[in-house]
Structures are given as C-alpha cells and as structure tokens.
Coordinates of C-alpha atoms in Angstrom, one line a residue:
Chain D
X1 CA 81.7 28.8 29.6
X2 CA 83.1 25.8 31.5
X3 CA 81.7 26.9 34.8
X4 CA 80.5 23.7 36.4
X5 CA 77.8 25.5 38.3
X6 CA 76.4 26.9 35.2
X7 CA 76.4 23.5 33.5
X8 CA 74.6 22.0 36.5
X9 CA 71.9 24.7 36.1
X10 CA 71.7 23.9 32.4
X11 CA 71.5 20.2 32.9
X12 CA 68.7 20.7 35.4
X13 CA 66.8 22.9 33.0
X14 CA 67.2 20.3 30.3
X15 CA 66.3 17.3 32.3
X16 CA 63.4 18.9 34.2
X17 CA 61.7 20.2 31.0
X18 CA 61.5 16.9 29.1
X19 CA 58.8 18.0 26.5
X20 CA 60.9 21.0 25.5
X21 CA 64.1 19.0 25.3
X22 CA 62.5 16.1 23.4
X23 CA 60.7 18.5 21.0
X24 CA 63.8 20.4 19.9
X25 CA 66.0 17.3 20.1
X26 CA 63.6 15.3 18.0
X27 CA 63.4 18.0 15.3
X28 CA 67.2 18.1 14.9
X29 CA 67.7 14.4 15.1
X30 CA 64.9 13.8 12.6
X31 CA 66.2 16.4 10.2
X32 CA 69.7 15.0 10.3
X33 CA 68.4 11.4 10.0
X34 CA 66.3 12.3 6.9
X35 CA 69.2 14.3 5.5
X36 CA 71.6 11.3 5.9
X37 CA 69.1 8.8 4.5
X38 CA 68.1 10.9 1.4
X39 CA 71.6 12.0 0.7
X40 CA 72.9 8.4 1.2
X41 CA 70.3 6.9 -1.1
X42 CA 70.9 9.6 -3.7
X43 CA 74.6 8.9 -3.5
X44 CA 73.9 5.2 -3.9
X45 CA 72.0 5.9 -7.1
X46 CA 74.9 8.0 -8.3
X47 CA 77.4 5.2 -7.4
X48 CA 75.4 2.8 -9.5
X49 CA 75.4 5.0 -12.5
X50 CA 79.1 5.8 -12.1
X51 CA 79.9 2.1 -12.0
X52 CA 77.8 1.2 -14.9
X53 CA 79.2 3.9 -17.2
X54 CA 82.6 4.8 -16.0
X55 CA 85.8 3.0 -16.7
X56 CA 86.8 3.9 -20.2
X57 CA 88.3 7.1 -21.5
X58 CA 85.6 9.6 -22.3
X59 CA 86.9 10.4 -25.7
X60 CA 87.4 6.7 -26.8
X61 CA 86.3 5.4 -30.1
X62 CA 86.1 1.7 -31.1
X63 CA 86.1 0.5 -34.7
X64 CA 84.8 -3.0 -35.5
X65 CA 84.2 -4.8 -38.7
X66 CA 81.4 -7.1 -39.8
X67 CA 79.7 -8.4 -42.9
X68 CA 78.5 -6.1 -45.7
X69 CA 74.7 -5.7 -45.9
X70 CA 74.6 -3.9 -49.4
X71 CA 76.1 -4.9 -52.7
X72 CA 78.5 -2.3 -53.9
X73 CA 80.7 -1.9 -57.0
X74 CA 79.8 -5.4 -58.2
X75 CA 80.6 -7.0 -54.8
X76 CA 77.9 -9.0 -53.2
X77 CA 76.4 -8.3 -49.8
X78 CA 77.3 -10.6 -46.9
X79 CA 81.0 -10.3 -47.6
X80 CA 83.2 -10.4 -44.5
X81 CA 85.3 -7.4 -43.9
X82 CA 88.6 -8.2 -42.2
X83 CA 90.9 -5.5 -40.8
X84 CA 94.6 -6.0 -41.4
X85 CA 97.9 -4.3 -40.5
X86 CA 97.6 -2.0 -43.5
X87 CA 94.4 -0.6 -42.0
X88 CA 96.5 0.3 -38.9
X89 CA 98.9 2.1 -41.1
X90 CA 96.1 3.8 -43.0
X91 CA 94.4 5.2 -40.0
X92 CA 97.8 6.2 -38.4
X93 CA 98.8 8.1 -41.5
X94 CA 95.6 9.8 -42.4
X95 CA 94.3 10.9 -39.1
X96 CA 97.4 11.7 -37.1
X97 CA 96.2 15.1 -35.9
X98 CA 92.9 13.9 -34.7
X99 CA 94.1 10.9 -32.7
X100 CA 95.6 10.9 -29.3
X101 CA 96.1 7.2 -28.5
X102 CA 95.6 4.4 -31.0
X103 CA 95.9 0.7 -30.8
X104 CA 94.8 -2.2 -32.9
X105 CA 93.4 -5.1 -30.9
X106 CA 93.3 -8.8 -31.1
X107 CA 90.9 -10.4 -28.7
X108 CA 90.8 -14.0 -27.7
X109 CA 88.0 -15.2 -25.4
X110 CA 88.1 -18.0 -22.9
X111 CA 91.8 -18.6 -22.9
X112 CA 92.7 -21.2 -20.4
X113 CA 95.2 -19.9 -17.9
X114 CA 97.1 -22.0 -15.4
X115 CA 99.4 -21.1 -12.5
X116 CA 100.5 -24.0 -10.4
X117 CA 97.3 -25.7 -9.2
X118 CA 95.0 -22.7 -10.0
X119 CA 93.3 -22.3 -13.3
X120 CA 90.6 -20.2 -15.0
X121 CA 89.4 -18.8 -18.3
X122 CA 90.1 -15.2 -19.3
X123 CA 89.9 -12.9 -22.3
X124 CA 93.3 -12.1 -23.7
X125 CA 93.9 -9.0 -25.7
X126 CA 96.8 -8.2 -27.8
X127 CA 97.3 -4.4 -27.8
X128 CA 99.8 -1.5 -28.2
X129 CA 101.1 0.3 -25.1
X130 CA 98.6 3.1 -26.1
X131 CA 95.8 0.9 -25.1
X132 CA 96.3 1.5 -21.4
X133 CA 94.7 5.0 -21.3
X134 CA 91.9 3.8 -23.5
X135 CA 90.7 1.5 -20.8
X136 CA 91.7 3.8 -18.0
X137 CA 93.7 0.9 -16.6
X138 CA 95.8 1.9 -13.6
X139 CA 99.0 0.0 -13.0
X140 CA 99.3 -1.0 -9.4
X141 CA 102.3 -3.3 -9.7
X142 CA 105.1 -3.4 -12.2
X143 CA 104.5 -1.8 -15.6
X144 CA 102.2 -1.8 -18.7
X145 CA 103.4 -3.2 -22.1
X146 CA 106.2 -1.3 -23.9
X147 CA 107.1 -0.8 -27.6
X148 CA 110.2 -2.9 -26.8
X149 CA 107.9 -5.8 -25.9
X150 CA 106.1 -5.3 -29.2
X151 CA 109.3 -5.2 -31.2
X152 CA 110.7 -8.3 -29.5
X153 CA 107.3 -10.1 -29.6
X154 CA 108.0 -10.8 -26.0
X155 CA 105.9 -13.4 -24.1
X156 CA 105.0 -11.0 -21.4
X157 CA 101.5 -10.1 -20.0
X158 CA 99.9 -7.5 -17.8
X159 CA 97.0 -9.0 -15.8
X160 CA 94.0 -7.5 -14.1
X161 CA 93.8 -7.3 -10.3
X162 CA 91.2 -10.0 -10.2
X163 CA 93.3 -12.4 -12.3
X164 CA 96.0 -12.0 -9.8
X165 CA 93.5 -12.6 -7.0
X166 CA 92.1 -15.8 -8.7
X167 CA 95.4 -17.4 -9.6
X168 CA 97.8 -16.1 -6.9
X169 CA 95.5 -15.5 -3.9
X170 CA 97.2 -13.1 -1.6
X171 CA 100.6 -13.6 -3.3
X172 CA 102.1 -11.2 -5.8
X173 CA 102.0 -12.3 -9.5
X174 CA 104.8 -9.9 -10.6
X175 CA 107.7 -11.8 -12.2
X176 CA 105.8 -15.2 -12.2
X177 CA 105.0 -17.2 -15.3
X178 CA 101.4 -18.0 -16.3
X179 CA 100.6 -20.7 -18.8
X180 CA 98.1 -19.3 -21.4
X181 CA 96.7 -21.9 -23.8
X182 CA 100.0 -23.9 -23.5
X183 CA 102.4 -21.0 -23.8
X184 CA 104.2 -19.6 -20.8
X185 CA 104.1 -15.8 -20.3
X186 CA 105.8 -13.7 -17.7
X187 CA 103.7 -11.3 -15.7
X188 CA 105.3 -7.8 -15.9
X189 CA 102.4 -5.8 -14.5
X190 CA 99.2 -5.9 -12.6
X191 CA 96.5 -3.2 -13.1
X192 CA 93.2 -2.2 -11.6
X193 CA 90.4 -0.5 -13.5
X194 CA 87.6 1.8 -12.2
X195 CA 85.3 0.1 -14.7
X196 CA 84.7 -2.8 -12.3
X197 CA 85.0 -6.5 -12.1
X198 CA 84.8 -7.4 -15.8
X199 CA 87.5 -4.9 -16.7
X200 CA 89.8 -6.3 -14.1
X201 CA 89.7 -9.8 -15.5
X202 CA 91.5 -9.0 -18.8
X203 CA 95.0 -10.1 -19.7
X204 CA 97.0 -7.9 -22.1
X205 CA 99.8 -9.2 -24.3
X206 CA 101.9 -7.3 -26.9
X207 CA 99.9 -7.0 -30.1
X208 CA 102.7 -8.5 -32.2
X209 CA 103.0 -11.5 -29.8
X210 CA 99.2 -12.1 -30.0
X211 CA 99.1 -11.7 -33.8
X212 CA 101.9 -14.1 -34.2
X213 CA 100.1 -16.8 -32.2
X214 CA 96.4 -16.3 -33.0
X215 CA 96.3 -14.7 -36.4
X216 CA 97.8 -15.0 -39.9
X217 CA 98.4 -12.6 -42.7
X218 CA 98.5 -9.6 -40.4
X219 CA 94.8 -9.9 -39.6
X220 CA 93.4 -8.2 -36.5
X221 CA 90.0 -7.8 -34.8
X222 CA 89.4 -4.1 -34.1
X223 CA 90.8 -0.7 -33.3
X224 CA 90.6 1.4 -30.3
X225 CA 91.5 5.0 -30.2
X226 CA 91.0 8.2 -28.3
X227 CA 90.5 11.3 -30.3
X228 CA 92.4 14.5 -29.7
X229 CA 90.9 16.0 -26.5
X230 CA 91.2 19.4 -28.1
X231 CA 88.4 18.5 -30.5
X232 CA 85.0 19.8 -29.7
X233 CA 82.1 17.3 -29.5
X234 CA 81.1 18.4 -33.0
X235 CA 84.6 18.1 -34.4
X236 CA 84.9 14.7 -32.8
X237 CA 81.8 13.6 -34.5
X238 CA 83.0 14.9 -37.8
X239 CA 86.2 13.1 -37.3
X240 CA 84.6 9.7 -36.7
X241 CA 82.3 10.3 -39.7
X242 CA 85.2 11.0 -41.9
X243 CA 87.1 8.0 -40.5
X244 CA 84.2 5.7 -41.2
X245 CA 83.7 7.1 -44.7
X246 CA 87.4 6.6 -45.6
X247 CA 87.5 3.1 -44.2
X248 CA 84.4 2.2 -46.1
X249 CA 85.9 3.6 -49.2
X250 CA 89.1 1.6 -48.7
X251 CA 87.2 -1.6 -48.2
X252 CA 84.8 -1.0 -51.1
X253 CA 81.7 -0.8 -48.9
X254 CA 78.5 1.0 -49.8
X255 CA 78.6 4.4 -48.0
X256 CA 75.2 3.7 -46.4
X257 CA 76.1 0.2 -45.3
X258 CA 75.8 0.3 -41.5
X259 CA 76.8 -3.3 -40.8
X260 CA 80.2 -3.7 -42.4
X261 CA 82.1 -1.2 -40.3
X262 CA 80.8 0.0 -37.0
X263 CA 82.3 3.0 -35.2
X264 CA 81.4 3.4 -31.7
X265 CA 82.0 6.8 -30.3
X266 CA 81.9 6.9 -26.5
X267 CA 81.6 10.7 -26.6
X268 CA 78.0 10.5 -27.4
X269 CA 77.2 8.1 -24.6
X270 CA 79.4 9.9 -22.2
X271 CA 77.6 13.1 -22.8
X272 CA 74.3 11.6 -22.0
X273 CA 75.6 9.9 -18.9
X274 CA 77.3 13.0 -17.7
X275 CA 74.1 14.9 -18.2
X276 CA 72.3 12.3 -16.1
X277 CA 74.9 12.3 -13.4
X278 CA 74.7 16.1 -13.2
X279 CA 70.9 15.8 -13.0
X280 CA 71.2 13.3 -10.2
X281 CA 73.8 15.5 -8.3
X282 CA 71.5 18.5 -8.6
X283 CA 68.5 16.4 -7.3
X284 CA 70.5 15.1 -4.4
X285 CA 71.7 18.6 -3.5
X286 CA 68.1 19.9 -3.8
X287 CA 66.9 17.1 -1.5
X288 CA 69.7 17.7 1.0
X289 CA 69.2 21.5 1.1
X290 CA 65.4 21.1 1.3
X291 CA 65.7 18.8 4.3
X292 CA 68.1 21.1 6.0
X293 CA 65.8 24.1 5.4
X294 CA 62.9 22.2 6.8
X295 CA 65.0 21.3 9.8
X296 CA 66.1 24.9 10.3
X297 CA 62.6 26.2 10.1
X298 CA 61.5 23.5 12.6
X299 CA 64.2 24.3 15.1
X300 CA 63.6 28.0 14.8
X301 CA 59.9 27.7 15.5
X302 CA 60.6 25.6 18.5
X303 CA 63.2 28.0 19.9
X304 CA 60.8 30.9 19.6
X305 CA 58.1 28.8 21.3
X306 CA 60.5 27.8 24.1
X307 CA 61.6 31.3 24.8
X308 CA 58.0 32.5 24.8
X309 CA 57.1 29.8 27.2
X310 CA 59.9 30.7 29.5
X311 CA 59.3 34.5 29.6
X312 CA 57.9 34.3 33.1
X313 CA 60.7 32.2 34.4
X314 CA 63.3 34.5 32.8
X315 CA 61.5 37.4 34.5
X316 CA 61.8 35.8 37.9
X317 CA 65.4 35.0 37.3
X318 CA 66.0 38.7 36.4
X319 CA 64.2 39.9 39.5
X320 CA 66.4 37.6 41.5
X321 CA 69.6 39.1 40.0
X322 CA 70.2 37.4 36.6
X323 CA 72.0 39.8 34.2
X324 CA 70.7 39.8 30.6
X325 CA 74.0 38.2 29.5
X326 CA 73.5 35.3 31.8
X327 CA 70.0 34.8 30.5
X328 CA 71.1 34.8 26.9
X329 CA 74.0 32.6 27.7
X330 CA 71.8 30.1 29.5
X331 CA 69.3 29.8 26.6
X332 CA 72.1 29.5 24.0
X333 CA 74.1 26.9 25.8
X334 CA 71.0 24.8 26.4
X335 CA 70.0 25.0 22.8
X336 CA 73.5 24.3 21.5
X337 CA 73.9 21.4 23.8
X338 CA 70.5 19.8 22.8
X339 CA 70.9 20.4 19.1
X340 CA 74.5 19.2 19.0
X341 CA 73.7 16.1 21.0
X342 CA 70.6 15.2 19.1
X343 CA 72.2 16.0 15.8
X344 CA 74.9 13.5 16.6
X345 CA 72.3 11.0 17.5
X346 CA 70.5 11.5 14.2
X347 CA 73.9 11.2 12.4
X348 CA 74.6 7.9 14.1
X349 CA 71.1 6.6 13.5
X350 CA 71.2 7.6 9.8
X351 CA 74.6 6.1 9.0
X352 CA 73.8 2.9 10.8
X353 CA 70.4 2.6 9.0
X354 CA 72.2 3.1 5.7
X355 CA 74.8 0.5 6.6
X356 CA 72.0 -1.9 7.7
X357 CA 69.8 -1.6 4.6
X358 CA 72.6 -0.7 2.2
X359 CA 73.1 -4.3 0.9
X360 CA 69.4 -5.0 0.3
X361 CA 69.1 -1.9 -1.8
X362 CA 71.5 -3.0 -4.4
X363 CA 68.8 -4.7 -6.5
X364 CA 67.0 -1.3 -6.7
X365 CA 70.1 0.2 -8.4
X366 CA 71.3 1.8 -5.2
X367 CA 74.8 0.8 -4.5
X368 CA 76.8 1.5 -1.4
X369 CA 74.5 4.3 -0.1
X370 CA 76.6 6.4 2.2
X371 CA 77.3 10.0 3.1
X372 CA 80.7 11.5 3.8
X373 CA 81.0 12.1 7.5
X374 CA 82.2 15.7 6.7
X375 CA 78.9 16.4 4.9
X376 CA 76.7 15.2 7.8
X377 CA 78.8 16.9 10.4
X378 CA 78.6 20.1 8.3
X379 CA 74.8 19.7 8.1
X380 CA 74.6 19.2 11.9
X381 CA 76.8 22.2 12.5
X382 CA 74.5 24.2 10.2
X383 CA 71.5 23.1 12.2
X384 CA 73.2 23.9 15.5
X385 CA 74.1 27.4 14.2
X386 CA 70.6 27.8 12.9
X387 CA 69.1 26.7 16.3
X388 CA 71.5 29.1 18.0
X389 CA 70.6 32.1 15.9
X390 CA 66.9 31.1 16.1
X391 CA 67.3 31.0 19.9
X392 CA 69.5 34.0 20.2
X393 CA 67.0 36.5 18.8
X394 CA 64.1 35.6 21.1
X395 CA 66.5 35.1 24.0
X396 CA 67.9 38.6 23.5
X397 CA 64.4 40.0 23.4
X398 CA 63.4 38.0 26.5
X399 CA 66.5 39.3 28.3
X400 CA 65.5 42.8 27.3
X401 CA 61.9 42.4 28.5
X402 CA 61.5 44.2 31.8
X403 CA 60.9 41.8 34.6
X404 CA 57.7 43.7 35.5
X405 CA 56.3 42.8 32.1
X406 CA 57.3 39.2 32.4
X407 CA 56.0 38.9 35.9
X408 CA 52.7 40.7 35.3
X409 CA 49.8 38.5 36.3
X410 CA 47.7 37.4 33.4
Chain B
X1 CA 67.4 53.6 53.2
X2 CA 65.0 54.7 50.4
X3 CA 64.8 58.3 49.5
X4 CA 62.6 59.6 46.7
X5 CA 62.5 63.2 45.6
X6 CA 59.9 64.6 43.2
X7 CA 59.6 61.3 41.3
X8 CA 57.7 61.3 38.0
X9 CA 56.8 58.5 35.8
X10 CA 54.6 58.2 32.8
X11 CA 53.8 55.5 30.3
X12 CA 53.2 56.0 26.6
X13 CA 49.8 54.9 25.5
X14 CA 49.6 55.3 21.8
X15 CA 50.3 58.9 21.0
X16 CA 49.4 60.1 24.5
X17 CA 51.2 59.3 27.7
X18 CA 49.7 58.3 31.0
X19 CA 51.2 60.3 33.9
X20 CA 51.2 57.7 36.7
X21 CA 53.4 59.2 39.3
X22 CA 53.2 62.9 39.7
X23 CA 56.0 64.1 41.9
X24 CA 56.4 61.8 44.9
X25 CA 58.5 62.5 47.9
X26 CA 59.1 59.7 50.3
X27 CA 61.8 58.9 52.8
X28 CA 62.0 55.4 54.4
X29 CA 64.6 54.9 57.0
X30 CA 66.4 51.6 57.7
X31 CA 64.3 49.1 59.7
X32 CA 60.9 50.6 58.9
X33 CA 57.9 48.6 58.2
X34 CA 55.9 50.6 55.6
X35 CA 52.8 49.9 53.6
X36 CA 51.7 51.7 50.5
X37 CA 48.0 51.8 50.2
X38 CA 45.9 52.7 47.2
X39 CA 43.3 51.5 44.9
X40 CA 44.3 50.0 41.5
X41 CA 45.5 52.7 39.2
X42 CA 46.8 54.8 42.0
X43 CA 50.4 54.2 40.9
X44 CA 51.5 52.0 43.8
X45 CA 52.8 49.1 41.6
X46 CA 54.7 51.6 39.5
X47 CA 56.3 52.9 42.6
X48 CA 57.3 49.5 43.7
X49 CA 58.7 48.7 40.3
X50 CA 60.8 51.8 40.5
X51 CA 61.9 51.2 44.0
X52 CA 62.6 47.6 43.1
X53 CA 64.8 48.7 40.1
X54 CA 62.5 46.8 37.8
X55 CA 61.6 50.0 36.1
X56 CA 63.2 53.4 35.5
X57 CA 61.8 56.7 36.7
X58 CA 61.5 59.7 34.3
X59 CA 62.2 62.6 36.6
X60 CA 63.3 63.2 40.1
X61 CA 65.8 61.5 42.3
X62 CA 66.0 58.1 43.9
X63 CA 68.6 57.0 46.4
X64 CA 68.9 53.4 47.5
X65 CA 71.1 52.9 50.6
X66 CA 72.6 56.3 49.9
X67 CA 73.4 55.4 46.3
X68 CA 71.9 57.5 43.6
X69 CA 70.0 55.5 41.0
X70 CA 70.6 56.9 37.6
X71 CA 71.7 55.7 34.1
X72 CA 71.1 52.2 35.3
X73 CA 71.7 49.6 32.6
X74 CA 70.2 46.1 32.9
X75 CA 73.4 44.5 34.2
X76 CA 73.9 47.1 37.0
X77 CA 70.2 46.9 38.0
X78 CA 70.5 43.1 38.2
X79 CA 73.5 43.2 40.4
X80 CA 71.9 45.9 42.7
X81 CA 68.7 43.9 42.9
X82 CA 70.6 40.8 43.8
X83 CA 72.5 42.7 46.5
X84 CA 70.0 45.0 48.1
X85 CA 66.5 43.8 47.4
X86 CA 64.3 40.8 48.1
X87 CA 61.0 40.4 46.3
X88 CA 57.8 38.8 47.4
X89 CA 55.1 38.7 44.8
X90 CA 51.3 38.2 44.9
X91 CA 51.5 35.2 42.7
X92 CA 54.6 33.8 44.4
X93 CA 56.5 33.5 41.1
X94 CA 58.3 30.3 42.1
X95 CA 59.9 28.4 39.2
X96 CA 57.7 25.4 38.7
X97 CA 60.3 22.8 37.9
X98 CA 62.6 23.6 40.8
X99 CA 62.1 22.3 44.3
X100 CA 61.5 24.6 47.2
X101 CA 65.1 24.4 48.1
X102 CA 66.3 25.1 44.6
X103 CA 64.0 28.1 44.3
X104 CA 65.4 29.5 47.5
X105 CA 68.9 28.9 46.4
X106 CA 68.5 30.6 43.0
X107 CA 69.4 34.2 44.1
X108 CA 72.6 32.7 45.6
X109 CA 73.4 31.2 42.3
X110 CA 73.3 34.6 40.7
X111 CA 75.4 35.9 43.5
X112 CA 78.0 33.4 42.5
X113 CA 78.0 31.2 45.6
X114 CA 79.0 27.6 45.3
X115 CA 76.5 24.8 45.1
X116 CA 77.1 23.2 48.5
X117 CA 77.2 26.5 50.3
X118 CA 74.0 27.5 48.4
X119 CA 72.1 24.5 49.5
X120 CA 73.2 24.9 53.1
X121 CA 72.1 28.6 53.3
X122 CA 68.9 27.9 51.5
X123 CA 68.0 25.1 53.9
X124 CA 68.7 27.4 56.8
X125 CA 66.2 29.9 55.5
X126 CA 63.6 27.2 54.7
X127 CA 63.9 26.1 58.3
X128 CA 63.4 29.7 59.4
X129 CA 60.0 29.8 57.5
X130 CA 59.1 26.3 58.9
X131 CA 59.4 24.4 55.6
X132 CA 62.6 22.4 56.1
X133 CA 60.7 19.2 55.6
X134 CA 59.3 20.4 52.3
X135 CA 62.7 21.2 50.8
X136 CA 62.5 18.6 48.1
X137 CA 58.9 19.4 47.1
X138 CA 57.9 21.2 43.9
X139 CA 55.8 24.3 44.2
X140 CA 52.9 22.4 42.8
X141 CA 52.9 20.2 45.8
X142 CA 52.7 23.1 48.3
X143 CA 49.7 25.1 49.5
X144 CA 49.4 28.8 48.8
X145 CA 50.7 29.8 52.2
X146 CA 53.6 27.4 51.9
X147 CA 54.5 28.8 48.5
X148 CA 54.5 32.4 49.8
X149 CA 56.7 31.3 52.7
X150 CA 59.1 29.7 50.2
X151 CA 59.0 33.0 48.3
X152 CA 59.8 34.9 51.5
X153 CA 62.7 32.6 52.3
X154 CA 64.0 33.3 48.7
X155 CA 63.6 37.0 49.3
X156 CA 65.6 36.8 52.5
X157 CA 68.3 34.4 51.4
X158 CA 70.7 37.0 50.1
X159 CA 70.3 39.1 53.3
X160 CA 68.9 42.1 51.4
X161 CA 68.6 45.6 52.9
X162 CA 65.0 45.9 51.8
X163 CA 62.2 43.4 51.3
X164 CA 59.6 44.5 48.7
X165 CA 56.3 42.7 49.0
X166 CA 53.7 43.3 46.3
X167 CA 50.3 42.3 47.6
X168 CA 51.9 39.4 49.5
X169 CA 48.6 38.2 50.8
X170 CA 46.5 38.9 47.8
X171 CA 46.2 35.3 46.8
X172 CA 45.8 33.9 50.3
X173 CA 42.9 33.3 52.8
X174 CA 42.7 35.3 55.9
X175 CA 44.4 32.8 58.3
X176 CA 47.4 32.3 56.0
X177 CA 47.5 36.0 55.3
X178 CA 48.0 36.8 59.0
X179 CA 50.7 34.1 59.3
X180 CA 52.5 35.6 56.4
X181 CA 52.2 39.1 57.9
X182 CA 53.5 37.7 61.2
X183 CA 56.5 36.4 59.3
X184 CA 57.1 39.8 57.7
X185 CA 56.8 41.4 61.1
X186 CA 59.4 39.0 62.5
X187 CA 61.7 39.9 59.6
X188 CA 61.2 43.6 60.4
X189 CA 61.9 43.0 64.0
X190 CA 65.3 41.6 63.0
X191 CA 66.0 45.0 61.6
X192 CA 65.2 44.6 57.9
X193 CA 63.3 47.3 56.0
X194 CA 60.0 45.9 54.8
X195 CA 58.0 47.7 52.1
X196 CA 54.5 46.3 51.5
X197 CA 52.1 47.2 48.8
X198 CA 48.5 46.4 49.5
X199 CA 44.9 47.6 49.0
X200 CA 43.6 45.8 52.1
X201 CA 43.1 48.0 55.2
X202 CA 43.7 45.1 57.6
X203 CA 47.0 44.2 56.1
X204 CA 48.1 47.9 56.1
X205 CA 47.1 48.1 59.7
X206 CA 49.6 45.5 60.6
X207 CA 52.5 47.7 59.5
X208 CA 54.0 50.6 61.3
X209 CA 53.5 53.3 58.7
X210 CA 50.9 53.7 56.0
X211 CA 51.5 55.8 52.9
X212 CA 48.3 56.4 50.9
X213 CA 48.5 57.0 47.2
X214 CA 45.8 58.4 45.0
X215 CA 46.1 59.2 41.3
X216 CA 49.9 59.4 41.5
X217 CA 50.3 61.6 44.5
X218 CA 50.7 60.9 48.2
X219 CA 47.6 62.0 50.0
X220 CA 48.6 60.9 53.5
X221 CA 51.6 59.5 55.3
X222 CA 51.1 58.5 58.9
X223 CA 52.2 56.1 61.6
X224 CA 49.7 53.5 62.6
X225 CA 48.1 53.5 66.1
X226 CA 50.1 50.5 67.0
X227 CA 53.3 52.2 66.3
X228 CA 52.1 55.5 67.9
X229 CA 51.2 53.6 71.1
X230 CA 54.5 51.8 71.2

C-alpha cells in the first residue's frame, strides 16, 4: 500500500491521463460542492425559522386582559378588565393539576437604566421564579430570582446577556448595582436566551418588588404559565378553553367576548412551526441524498468508462507480468486518490462559497448557511466508497479478461 | 525448452465448439529460432497464446523449461510470463502515455526492481536496439519500425528464456521488416529461443526451422535450407 514505487506508477497514470483525471475529479468535486451549497442553504433556512420561533417554552400560555367588546349582565361594553392578585390566587387554586409553572407578570417598558457612565432603556418585568422556564432563559452567571427575594421584596434583578454587554462592556455585572428609574438594584444573575436579541434585553425583578413600585391595589398586567406537559394537545386546548371561560365568568364578561381576555396558547403555534421545521428537514435531506445519488451515478459511469478505455493497457500490463491483484489495486488506488482529493477540493470550495455569500443571503431568510464538517466529510467518504465499488467491479472484470482478448486487434 | 504433447484446444461458439488445435506435438530446444507458418484460422495464434501462457489448453501436456504447465491461476501465469517469456506483437502494444524508456522498464516494475535500476537496465536495452536517443519520446512520436524495436527491447529486458513474436513484421514495410528480423536473429545468436508466428514465406525463410500448421494439425516440420547448409 505504501510502496513508493507503486505510488510513482499511480501518479504517472493520473498525471499523464488528464482528461480521465479531470472527468472523475470534476464529478466528485461538483457533487460535493452542490451537496454543501444546497445543504448549507437549507440549513440557513432552517436556522431562520428556528430563530424566529424558538425561545419560549413549547407549552407556554399567556393571558392578557383588555376592554370588553360586548355588554353583559347590565355592564356596558368598553369596560377595562384589570387582573389583580386575587386572579393569581384563583388560577392557582382552580387549575393546580393542569399547570406546571405559573407566574403573574408586571411589565414596564422603557425603564431608564444607569450604571456609572453607561445608560440605556430596557423593559423591566416583575415575575415569580417560575417565570424562568417559561422564557427558556438560561442562567450563565449567578442565579435567577427566588421566593425569598419575593417575600423580602428585595431590590435585586436578573439581567439579560445584552444588558450586561451594553452597560458593563467586557466586565461582569454580577454583584454590581444598577439604577433603574431612580432606584438602585443589585444584579444577582445574568441570563442568555435562545430566543435571540430581544429576549436578552429584559430585566427581571421580583414580582412583589415590582408591584410595590409600579402598581397599587394588587394590580398586575398578565399571566404566564406552562401547562402540565403530560396533557395531550387536545387536553391542553380544553384546559385553556376552561381557563378562559372561568376567568370571563369571574370578571362578568360575555362568554363570546374575544377582546376582554385573550389567552394565547403557544402549543398551537409551536405545532405548526414544528411541522414546518420537519418539512424543511425532510426537504434538505431529500436534496442532500438526491445530490449524492447523482454524484454516485456520475462517478460510477466514469469508472466503468475508464476501465473500458484501459482494457488494452491492462492487457499489455498482464502480458508483461502484472498479476490480477496488482491490476485491481492500481485502479482502486487511482480512483480513491482522485475521488478523495477532489472531494476535499469540493468541500473546501463549498464551505468557502457559503462563508462568502452567507451574509448577503440573510435578507432572503437564509441565516448562517453552513454544513457540519462531519456531514460533508461523511458525504465525501460515501462518494469515495461509491467510486471505489464502481471502480472495483469493472476493474475485477478487466483483471479477469484474458490478455489475448484485451490485446486482440480491432 | 518448449515441449508440447498431444495438445488440444477448442473454443465454445454458441452451443457448438470449435476445435482449433487437434493434437499437436512439438519440441523446441533451447536456442532454436522457429517459425510457425499457417494461414489465418490454422490455429497458430491459439498455439502462441497457449505457449505464451495467455490461454489454457484443454488436453495434452505442455512443459515450459521443464516445468509442467497445469492448474495455472492468473497470478502464477503472470509470474511465469514475467520470468520466462518476452512478447512482441504485431501491433506493438506499447502504452501510449509512457515514453519509450518507461515502456521498456515496465516488465521490470512487475518484477519488483527499483526505479533507478529499472531505468538503467531499460536504457541499456534501448541502446541495444539503437534507440537510446529516443528514450524520452512517446510511442506516437516514433515510426513503426522504431515502435517494434522498443517492443523488442521491452521483450528482452527481463532476460526471458523465450521470445514470442506474433506477426512481428505484419505492420511494417519490407525494409523495416528485414531490420526487425535481423534483430531477432541477433537475439537468437546470443542464445535466446525465438518463436515467430507469421504467414509470410520470406519471414519464415529467415528462421532456422519452419513448422507449418493447417486446420489445427502440424503438416510439416523442417529445417530451412539456410540451417541445413550451415
């Protein structure tokens, strides 16, 4: 295998038969290039979808209040519905079995935040500790809020990764104090969020702290919860319907009034998105496999042609003392060498093209188009194996052909 | 050197089979210069293929250099060919993308001789056939006579016991033909057994012994006048 003499012979065969080399090399390189590009663009499309829709727990439900749109029980329409702490209690008591995580929420937009000379506006949310899994926030530094914070109405905050970046630059925010709308809060944690930039610019404070500062009479803005993951999609839907109905009943709202209380069940959206993602994955797989099959067929054809073309040469070699094994070995090593090398070339070309055009594709909903190296290497190896098998069969036949047949004058 | 006893060979043609060699007996001693004569279809090429280990006989016995040839697999045949036999073909059968020197060196490659040594020996033999200056040329840049001389150098380079020439002058004009025959005579004079297949009387007349073949049987086996006189 590592006989230098043999390699010299092979290099000579390769370099002196340029058309043959270029033909088979081009097929492989082109197949890998196409594979990389199509797969990469497909992945880019998938990345876009993942970024647009990922980020919140898949079983999350948000409940907001608005104004009534229908008169009911002598009450006029246009009445503002305000959630209060007793709604929190009501939901907690009546739906305990259906709920996994639950948190009331007070939201304050454009809160002015100052740390030393840096300043910016952020959305501040007052929440329960349960809120963390709802947003799929991941703590990277320190901790999330605790029930102790809630009880003590502590002036502590957990900030998003980008808040830390804005205000602290490369330094750590943990343990520092940030001034929010004139009140000083201590940073106890920093989180990141797969949901992207917007989700990483939130600041979370204990619900009670927030309520004490921004609201009176136990008022609050909305509820976030995740339903029990054991519920089937239909059960989940039934649960949210029941929740809506009882809340409407509690607040004297017409059962068909869609505006006063809005329940947003992410499960419905998630299902659609998951379906779409699955479709995309299947499509990408289909494209990838299709390209590979085309490449395999291409290289197989060329190998058959090459061996056919060389029949006479192989016959001469046999007459001069080449054993069948050495003939097969020579053809295989040539084909493996060419396919592996050109496959690598196609891989390099493909990934560099993706890198080059990647940023310009973002406006076409293709984000970060790339292919895992392992996938491309696997594809290349598959083509090499295919080329080898495709070369082996005719090579074996050629090695078995009697020299007299190969040498017979046309 | 070559001993054939009651050799039979037939080829299947559809359901029937064509009986090409019908019981040949032939003994060629070391250092002989023999020609096999016969029209096409007489079985002379088949005989050469069997003698050259390119084909297998059906019946009878074949001894090459005292070694009985039987149950020959491809690998053994290849090794024996490389060791004992040198081939010269009508259509030269040089490899087109290799230079004259590389073509001559190829049998040495299969003999397992190192590159430097190979080139040295090959150049020696090219010199012997008067083509040292053409060593770097491709076959397409050589004349027919030159190609055949390269082929002869290639046949000789492994110092075989027998040189088998299948219509070596078939593709050449008469002047070049006679120079190629001279070369084969020189080789024979050095003690090598030369076995020529031809259908041309003039070529056969240049050899020492003529074996005539017709319809798969030997019809005559005689020394030429030249040899008889000598």
